[in-house]
PDB file of N, CA and C in Angstrom:
ATOM      1  N   MET A1314      -9.148  -1.053   3.259  1.00  0.00           N
ATOM      2  CA  MET A1314      -8.578  -2.356   3.015  1.00  0.00           C
ATOM      3  C   MET A1314      -7.186  -2.183   2.458  1.00  0.00           C
ATOM      4  N   ALA A1315      -6.375  -3.141   2.686  1.00  0.00           N
ATOM      5  CA  ALA A1315      -5.021  -3.085   2.130  1.00  0.00           C
ATOM      6  C   ALA A1315      -5.110  -3.157   0.609  1.00  0.00           C
ATOM      7  N   LEU A1316      -4.026  -2.807  -0.014  1.00  0.00           N
ATOM      8  CA  LEU A1316      -3.953  -2.864  -1.470  1.00  0.00           C
ATOM      9  C   LEU A1316      -3.150  -4.085  -1.897  1.00  0.00           C
ATOM     10  N   ILE A1317      -3.295  -4.463  -3.158  1.00  0.00           N
ATOM     11  CA  ILE A1317      -2.573  -5.595  -3.707  1.00  0.00           C
ATOM     12  C   ILE A1317      -2.088  -5.226  -5.106  1.00  0.00           C
ATOM     13  N   ILE A1318      -0.923  -5.723  -5.463  1.00  0.00           N
ATOM     14  CA  ILE A1318      -0.358  -5.502  -6.794  1.00  0.00           C
ATOM     15  C   ILE A1318      -0.626  -6.763  -7.598  1.00  0.00           C
ATOM     16  N   ASP A1319      -1.289  -6.612  -8.753  1.00  0.00           N
ATOM     17  CA  ASP A1319      -1.595  -7.805  -9.546  1.00  0.00           C
ATOM     18  C   ASP A1319      -0.409  -8.205 -10.423  1.00  0.00           C
ATOM     19  N   ASP A1320      -0.525  -9.358 -11.043  1.00  0.00           N
ATOM     20  CA  ASP A1320       0.610  -9.915 -11.766  1.00  0.00           C
ATOM     21  C   ASP A1320       0.906  -9.250 -13.105  1.00  0.00           C
ATOM     22  N   SER A1321       0.198  -8.159 -13.409  1.00  0.00           N
ATOM     23  CA  SER A1321       0.563  -7.383 -14.598  1.00  0.00           C
ATOM     24  C   SER A1321       1.661  -6.359 -14.280  1.00  0.00           C
ATOM     25  N   CYS A1322       2.110  -6.335 -13.025  1.00  0.00           N
ATOM     26  CA  CYS A1322       3.183  -5.436 -12.596  1.00  0.00           C
ATOM     27  C   CYS A1322       4.409  -5.608 -13.498  1.00  0.00           C
ATOM     28  N   ILE A1323       5.010  -4.482 -13.901  1.00  0.00           N
ATOM     29  CA  ILE A1323       6.188  -4.524 -14.770  1.00  0.00           C
ATOM     30  C   ILE A1323       7.481  -4.209 -14.004  1.00  0.00           C
ATOM     31  N   ASN A1324       7.395  -4.181 -12.671  1.00  0.00           N
ATOM     32  CA  ASN A1324       8.574  -3.918 -11.827  1.00  0.00           C
ATOM     33  C   ASN A1324       9.274  -2.616 -12.213  1.00  0.00           C
ATOM     34  N   CYS A1325       8.495  -1.567 -12.362  1.00  0.00           N
ATOM     35  CA  CYS A1325       9.048  -0.277 -12.790  1.00  0.00           C
ATOM     36  C   CYS A1325       9.754   0.470 -11.659  1.00  0.00           C
ATOM     37  N   ASP A1326       9.599  -0.011 -10.432  1.00  0.00           N
ATOM     38  CA  ASP A1326      10.235   0.601  -9.254  1.00  0.00           C
ATOM     39  C   ASP A1326       9.633   1.944  -8.854  1.00  0.00           C
ATOM     40  N   MET A1327       8.452   2.271  -9.315  1.00  0.00           N
ATOM     41  CA  MET A1327       7.842   3.552  -8.969  1.00  0.00           C
ATOM     42  C   MET A1327       7.150   3.513  -7.604  1.00  0.00           C
ATOM     43  N   CYS A1328       6.509   2.418  -7.258  1.00  0.00           N
ATOM     44  CA  CYS A1328       5.673   2.361  -6.059  1.00  0.00           C
ATOM     45  C   CYS A1328       6.464   2.239  -4.755  1.00  0.00           C
ATOM     46  N   GLU A1329       7.465   1.413  -4.738  1.00  0.00           N
ATOM     47  CA  GLU A1329       8.171   1.100  -3.492  1.00  0.00           C
ATOM     48  C   GLU A1329       8.707   2.333  -2.762  1.00  0.00           C
ATOM     49  N   PRO A1330       9.404   3.254  -3.433  1.00  0.00           N
ATOM     50  CA  PRO A1330       9.920   4.408  -2.692  1.00  0.00           C
ATOM     51  C   PRO A1330       8.837   5.401  -2.253  1.00  0.00           C
ATOM     52  N   GLU A1331       7.654   5.302  -2.823  1.00  0.00           N
ATOM     53  CA  GLU A1331       6.570   6.224  -2.479  1.00  0.00           C
ATOM     54  C   GLU A1331       5.799   5.826  -1.226  1.00  0.00           C
ATOM     55  N   CYS A1332       5.921   4.589  -0.794  1.00  0.00           N
ATOM     56  CA  CYS A1332       5.122   4.094   0.322  1.00  0.00           C
ATOM     57  C   CYS A1332       5.634   4.640   1.658  1.00  0.00           C
ATOM     58  N   PRO A1333       4.812   5.413   2.376  1.00  0.00           N
ATOM     59  CA  PRO A1333       5.256   5.982   3.649  1.00  0.00           C
ATOM     60  C   PRO A1333       5.348   4.947   4.776  1.00  0.00           C
ATOM     61  N   ASN A1334       4.746   3.782   4.574  1.00  0.00           N
ATOM     62  CA  ASN A1334       4.744   2.747   5.604  1.00  0.00           C
ATOM     63  C   ASN A1334       5.720   1.612   5.317  1.00  0.00           C
ATOM     64  N   GLN A1335       6.498   1.741   4.255  1.00  0.00           N
ATOM     65  CA  GLN A1335       7.419   0.682   3.834  1.00  0.00           C
ATOM     66  C   GLN A1335       6.697  -0.659   3.717  1.00  0.00           C
ATOM     67  N   ALA A1336       5.490  -0.608   3.150  1.00  0.00           N
ATOM     68  CA  ALA A1336       4.675  -1.807   2.976  1.00  0.00           C
ATOM     69  C   ALA A1336       4.968  -2.519   1.666  1.00  0.00           C
ATOM     70  N   ILE A1337       5.686  -1.868   0.747  1.00  0.00           N
ATOM     71  CA  ILE A1337       5.936  -2.445  -0.567  1.00  0.00           C
ATOM     72  C   ILE A1337       7.385  -2.918  -0.655  1.00  0.00           C
ATOM     73  N   SER A1338       7.540  -4.146  -1.126  1.00  0.00           N
ATOM     74  CA  SER A1338       8.880  -4.695  -1.320  1.00  0.00           C
ATOM     75  C   SER A1338       8.858  -5.645  -2.513  1.00  0.00           C
ATOM     76  N   MET A1339      10.028  -5.955  -3.012  1.00  0.00           N
ATOM     77  CA  MET A1339      10.128  -6.864  -4.139  1.00  0.00           C
ATOM     78  C   MET A1339       9.837  -8.277  -3.667  1.00  0.00           C
ATOM     79  N   GLY A1340       8.920  -8.927  -4.344  1.00  0.00           N
ATOM     80  CA  GLY A1340       8.599 -10.319  -4.053  1.00  0.00           C
ATOM     81  C   GLY A1340       9.444 -11.222  -4.930  1.00  0.00           C
ATOM     82  N   SER A1341       9.022 -12.457  -5.093  1.00  0.00           N
ATOM     83  CA  SER A1341       9.796 -13.402  -5.896  1.00  0.00           C
ATOM     84  C   SER A1341       9.781 -13.046  -7.384  1.00  0.00           C
ATOM     85  N   GLU A1342       8.678 -12.422  -7.846  1.00  0.00           N
ATOM     86  CA  GLU A1342       8.607 -12.036  -9.258  1.00  0.00           C
ATOM     87  C   GLU A1342       8.192 -10.590  -9.476  1.00  0.00           C
ATOM     88  N   ILE A1343       7.310 -10.092  -8.630  1.00  0.00           N
ATOM     89  CA  ILE A1343       6.815  -8.714  -8.746  1.00  0.00           C
ATOM     90  C   ILE A1343       6.805  -8.074  -7.362  1.00  0.00           C
ATOM     91  N   TYR A1344       6.550  -6.778  -7.344  1.00  0.00           N
ATOM     92  CA  TYR A1344       6.423  -6.100  -6.052  1.00  0.00           C
ATOM     93  C   TYR A1344       5.202  -6.624  -5.316  1.00  0.00           C
ATOM     94  N   GLU A1345       5.288  -6.623  -3.990  1.00  0.00           N
ATOM     95  CA  GLU A1345       4.198  -7.084  -3.141  1.00  0.00           C
ATOM     96  C   GLU A1345       3.930  -6.046  -2.063  1.00  0.00           C
ATOM     97  N   ILE A1346       2.701  -6.031  -1.574  1.00  0.00           N
ATOM     98  CA  ILE A1346       2.299  -5.116  -0.506  1.00  0.00           C
ATOM     99  C   ILE A1346       1.983  -5.932   0.740  1.00  0.00           C
ATOM    100  N   ASP A1347       2.619  -5.580   1.840  1.00  0.00           N
ATOM    101  CA  ASP A1347       2.379  -6.234   3.129  1.00  0.00           C
ATOM    102  C   ASP A1347       1.079  -5.675   3.705  1.00  0.00           C
ATOM    103  N   PRO A1348       0.032  -6.485   3.810  1.00  0.00           N
ATOM    104  CA  PRO A1348      -1.247  -5.978   4.302  1.00  0.00           C
ATOM    105  C   PRO A1348      -1.201  -5.512   5.756  1.00  0.00           C
ATOM    106  N   GLU A1349      -0.218  -5.970   6.506  1.00  0.00           N
ATOM    107  CA  GLU A1349      -0.072  -5.532   7.901  1.00  0.00           C
ATOM    108  C   GLU A1349       0.477  -4.110   7.988  1.00  0.00           C
ATOM    109  N   ARG A1350       1.095  -3.626   6.921  1.00  0.00           N
ATOM    110  CA  ARG A1350       1.689  -2.284   6.920  1.00  0.00           C
ATOM    111  C   ARG A1350       0.939  -1.298   6.029  1.00  0.00           C
ATOM    112  N   CYS A1351       0.095  -1.805   5.132  1.00  0.00           N
ATOM    113  CA  CYS A1351      -0.601  -0.930   4.186  1.00  0.00           C
ATOM    114  C   CYS A1351      -1.801  -0.259   4.851  1.00  0.00           C
ATOM    115  N   THR A1352      -1.805   1.079   4.822  1.00  0.00           N
ATOM    116  CA  THR A1352      -2.935   1.851   5.337  1.00  0.00           C
ATOM    117  C   THR A1352      -3.627   2.619   4.216  1.00  0.00           C
ATOM    118  N   GLU A1353      -3.318   2.292   2.972  1.00  0.00           N
ATOM    119  CA  GLU A1353      -3.804   3.047   1.812  1.00  0.00           C
ATOM    120  C   GLU A1353      -3.439   4.520   1.962  1.00  0.00           C
ATOM    121  N   CYS A1354      -2.343   4.773   2.638  1.00  0.00           N
ATOM    122  CA  CYS A1354      -1.803   6.110   2.915  1.00  0.00           C
ATOM    123  C   CYS A1354      -2.671   6.942   3.853  1.00  0.00           C
ATOM    124  N   VAL A1355      -3.673   6.317   4.491  1.00  0.00           N
ATOM    125  CA  VAL A1355      -4.479   7.019   5.492  1.00  0.00           C
ATOM    126  C   VAL A1355      -3.535   7.528   6.575  1.00  0.00           C
ATOM    127  N   GLY A1356      -3.690   8.777   6.941  1.00  0.00           N
ATOM    128  CA  GLY A1356      -2.831   9.399   7.933  1.00  0.00           C
ATOM    129  C   GLY A1356      -1.642  10.116   7.314  1.00  0.00           C
ATOM    130  N   HIS A1357      -1.313   9.764   6.084  1.00  0.00           N
ATOM    131  CA  HIS A1357      -0.191  10.378   5.387  1.00  0.00           C
ATOM    132  C   HIS A1357      -0.657  11.285   4.251  1.00  0.00           C
ATOM    133  N   TYR A1358      -1.506  10.738   3.372  1.00  0.00           N
ATOM    134  CA  TYR A1358      -1.935  11.443   2.170  1.00  0.00           C
ATOM    135  C   TYR A1358      -3.428  11.240   1.945  1.00  0.00           C
ATOM    136  N   ASP A1359      -3.994  12.001   1.028  1.00  0.00           N
ATOM    137  CA  ASP A1359      -5.418  11.897   0.716  1.00  0.00           C
ATOM    138  C   ASP A1359      -5.766  10.639  -0.060  1.00  0.00           C
ATOM    139  N   LYS A1360      -4.800  10.122  -0.829  1.00  0.00           N
ATOM    140  CA  LYS A1360      -5.033   8.896  -1.586  1.00  0.00           C
ATOM    141  C   LYS A1360      -3.729   8.105  -1.650  1.00  0.00           C
ATOM    142  N   PRO A1361      -3.816   6.823  -1.945  1.00  0.00           N
ATOM    143  CA  PRO A1361      -2.608   5.998  -1.982  1.00  0.00           C
ATOM    144  C   PRO A1361      -1.604   6.483  -3.028  1.00  0.00           C
ATOM    145  N   THR A1362      -0.396   6.755  -2.592  1.00  0.00           N
ATOM    146  CA  THR A1362       0.608   7.261  -3.525  1.00  0.00           C
ATOM    147  C   THR A1362       1.055   6.198  -4.517  1.00  0.00           C
ATOM    148  N   CYS A1363       1.061   4.953  -4.109  1.00  0.00           N
ATOM    149  CA  CYS A1363       1.471   3.897  -5.042  1.00  0.00           C
ATOM    150  C   CYS A1363       0.530   3.834  -6.236  1.00  0.00           C
ATOM    151  N   VAL A1364      -0.758   4.002  -5.974  1.00  0.00           N
ATOM    152  CA  VAL A1364      -1.747   4.003  -7.055  1.00  0.00           C
ATOM    153  C   VAL A1364      -1.509   5.206  -7.963  1.00  0.00           C
ATOM    154  N   SER A1365      -1.193   6.328  -7.372  1.00  0.00           N
ATOM    155  CA  SER A1365      -0.981   7.558  -8.149  1.00  0.00           C
ATOM    156  C   SER A1365       0.205   7.461  -9.092  1.00  0.00           C
ATOM    157  N   VAL A1366       1.259   6.756  -8.691  1.00  0.00           N
ATOM    158  CA  VAL A1366       2.473   6.699  -9.515  1.00  0.00           C
ATOM    159  C   VAL A1366       2.551   5.475 -10.425  1.00  0.00           C
ATOM    160  N   CYS A1367       1.681   4.514 -10.243  1.00  0.00           N
ATOM    161  CA  CYS A1367       1.740   3.285 -11.046  1.00  0.00           C
ATOM    162  C   CYS A1367       1.367   3.585 -12.501  1.00  0.00           C
ATOM    163  N   PRO A1368       2.285   3.329 -13.429  1.00  0.00           N
ATOM    164  CA  PRO A1368       2.018   3.660 -14.831  1.00  0.00           C
ATOM    165  C   PRO A1368       1.066   2.701 -15.540  1.00  0.00           C
ATOM    166  N   ILE A1369       0.805   1.547 -14.937  1.00  0.00           N
ATOM    167  CA  ILE A1369      -0.070   0.590 -15.629  1.00  0.00           C
ATOM    168  C   ILE A1369      -1.323   0.228 -14.823  1.00  0.00           C
ATOM    169  N   ASN A1370      -1.552   0.909 -13.728  1.00  0.00           N
ATOM    170  CA  ASN A1370      -2.762   0.702 -12.917  1.00  0.00           C
ATOM    171  C   ASN A1370      -2.947  -0.754 -12.483  1.00  0.00           C
ATOM    172  N   CYS A1371      -1.914  -1.307 -11.865  1.00  0.00           N
ATOM    173  CA  CYS A1371      -1.988  -2.705 -11.430  1.00  0.00           C
ATOM    174  C   CYS A1371      -2.160  -2.843  -9.921  1.00  0.00           C
ATOM    175  N   ILE A1372      -2.535  -1.765  -9.235  1.00  0.00           N
ATOM    176  CA  ILE A1372      -2.701  -1.800  -7.786  1.00  0.00           C
ATOM    177  C   ILE A1372      -4.173  -1.581  -7.459  1.00  0.00           C
ATOM    178  N   ASP A1373      -4.753  -2.539  -6.753  1.00  0.00           N
ATOM    179  CA  ASP A1373      -6.182  -2.532  -6.456  1.00  0.00           C
ATOM    180  C   ASP A1373      -6.424  -2.850  -4.985  1.00  0.00           C
ATOM    181  N   PRO A1374      -7.647  -2.597  -4.504  1.00  0.00           N
ATOM    182  CA  PRO A1374      -7.987  -3.026  -3.146  1.00  0.00           C
ATOM    183  C   PRO A1374      -7.875  -4.545  -3.038  1.00  0.00           C
ATOM    184  N   ASP A1375      -7.377  -5.011  -1.915  1.00  0.00           N
ATOM    185  CA  ASP A1375      -7.193  -6.439  -1.674  1.00  0.00           C
ATOM    186  C   ASP A1375      -8.434  -6.988  -0.970  1.00  0.00           C
ATOM    187  N   PRO A1376      -9.270  -7.748  -1.687  1.00  0.00           N
ATOM    188  CA  PRO A1376     -10.500  -8.256  -1.072  1.00  0.00           C
ATOM    189  C   PRO A1376     -10.253  -9.203   0.099  1.00  0.00           C
ATOM    190  N   ALA A1377      -9.063  -9.735   0.212  1.00  0.00           N
ATOM    191  CA  ALA A1377      -8.734 -10.626   1.329  1.00  0.00           C
ATOM    192  C   ALA A1377      -8.477  -9.858   2.618  1.00  0.00           C
ATOM    193  N   HIS A1378      -8.333  -8.534   2.526  1.00  0.00           N
ATOM    194  CA  HIS A1378      -8.042  -7.711   3.703  1.00  0.00           C
ATOM    195  C   HIS A1378      -8.955  -6.488   3.757  1.00  0.00           C
ATOM    196  N   PRO A1379     -10.262  -6.701   3.966  1.00  0.00           N
ATOM    197  CA  PRO A1379     -11.181  -5.563   4.036  1.00  0.00           C
ATOM    198  C   PRO A1379     -10.996  -4.774   5.332  1.00  0.00           C
ATOM    199  N   GLU A1380     -10.844  -3.468   5.201  1.00  0.00           N
ATOM    200  CA  GLU A1380     -10.692  -2.592   6.367  1.00  0.00           C
ATOM    201  C   GLU A1380     -11.375  -1.267   6.059  1.00  0.00           C
ATOM    202  N   GLY A1381     -12.019  -0.709   7.054  1.00  0.00           N
ATOM    203  CA  GLY A1381     -12.633   0.597   6.908  1.00  0.00           C
ATOM    204  C   GLY A1381     -11.672   1.697   7.315  1.00  0.00           C
ATOM    205  N   GLN A1382     -12.126   2.918   7.161  1.00  0.00           N
ATOM    206  CA  GLN A1382     -11.313   4.093   7.491  1.00  0.00           C
ATOM    207  C   GLN A1382     -10.823   4.053   8.940  1.00  0.00           C
ATOM    208  N   ASP A1383     -11.708   3.690   9.862  1.00  0.00           N
ATOM    209  CA  ASP A1383     -11.321   3.640  11.280  1.00  0.00           C
ATOM    210  C   ASP A1383     -10.226   2.603  11.532  1.00  0.00           C
ATOM    211  N   GLU A1384     -10.345   1.450  10.902  1.00  0.00           N
ATOM    212  CA  GLU A1384      -9.332   0.409  11.071  1.00  0.00           C
ATOM    213  C   GLU A1384      -7.991   0.841  10.478  1.00  0.00           C
ATOM    214  N   LEU A1385      -8.042   1.534   9.344  1.00  0.00           N
ATOM    215  CA  LEU A1385      -6.807   2.026   8.736  1.00  0.00           C
ATOM    216  C   LEU A1385      -6.142   3.087   9.613  1.00  0.00           C
ATOM    217  N   LEU A1386      -6.952   3.928  10.265  1.00  0.00           N
ATOM    218  CA  LEU A1386      -6.394   4.927  11.183  1.00  0.00           C
ATOM    219  C   LEU A1386      -5.735   4.274  12.394  1.00  0.00           C
ATOM    220  N   VAL A1387      -6.341   3.211  12.906  1.00  0.00           N
ATOM    221  CA  VAL A1387      -5.750   2.475  14.030  1.00  0.00           C
ATOM    222  C   VAL A1387      -4.422   1.863  13.600  1.00  0.00           C
ATOM    223  N   LYS A1388      -4.384   1.301  12.405  1.00  0.00           N
ATOM    224  CA  LYS A1388      -3.142   0.715  11.885  1.00  0.00           C
ATOM    225  C   LYS A1388      -2.081   1.802  11.718  1.00  0.00           C
ATOM    226  N   TYR A1389      -2.483   2.953  11.182  1.00  0.00           N
ATOM    227  CA  TYR A1389      -1.566   4.097  11.040  1.00  0.00           C
ATOM    228  C   TYR A1389      -0.984   4.476  12.403  1.00  0.00           C
ATOM    229  N   ALA A1390      -1.836   4.574  13.413  1.00  0.00           N
ATOM    230  CA  ALA A1390      -1.375   4.944  14.752  1.00  0.00           C
ATOM    231  C   ALA A1390      -0.406   3.896  15.304  1.00  0.00           C
ATOM    232  N   ARG A1391      -0.693   2.622  15.077  1.00  0.00           N
ATOM    233  CA  ARG A1391       0.193   1.543  15.545  1.00  0.00           C
ATOM    234  C   ARG A1391       1.552   1.619  14.856  1.00  0.00           C
ATOM    235  N   LEU A1392       1.552   1.894  13.566  1.00  0.00           N
ATOM    236  CA  LEU A1392       2.803   1.926  12.811  1.00  0.00           C
ATOM    237  C   LEU A1392       3.649   3.154  13.103  1.00  0.00           C
ATOM    238  N   THR A1393       2.994   4.275  13.371  1.00  0.00           N
ATOM    239  CA  THR A1393       3.724   5.533  13.518  1.00  0.00           C
ATOM    240  C   THR A1393       3.827   6.041  14.949  1.00  0.00           C
ATOM    241  N   GLY A1394       2.990   5.503  15.834  1.00  0.00           N
ATOM    242  CA  GLY A1394       2.954   6.014  17.198  1.00  0.00           C
ATOM    243  C   GLY A1394       2.246   7.358  17.293  1.00  0.00           C
ATOM    244  N   LYS A1395       1.530   7.742  16.243  1.00  0.00           N
ATOM    245  CA  LYS A1395       0.804   9.019  16.206  1.00  0.00           C
ATOM    246  C   LYS A1395      -0.686   8.785  16.384  1.00  0.00           C
ATOM    247  N   LEU A1396      -1.393   9.859  16.642  1.00  0.00           N
ATOM    248  CA  LEU A1396      -2.843   9.948  16.805  1.00  0.00           C
ATOM    249  C   LEU A1396      -3.266   9.807  18.196  1.00  0.00           C
TER     250      LEU A1396
END
């Protein structure tokens, strides 16, 4: 499933440059994750890099966008042209 940044985000700028899919961008108040681009780093890394670098643990699975491993791999292939 895609990830979501909750409103406890402090805009530390750590997550955005780490995203291999350019799914993270500054929203109107906090960073936001585009669910169409978020693969939870499947195809790139073993775990989501944004979660790894977030100093306050404000990034969680987005219940509005449930996806399994296979769906994330398909999204990865669509975004990168690989697989």
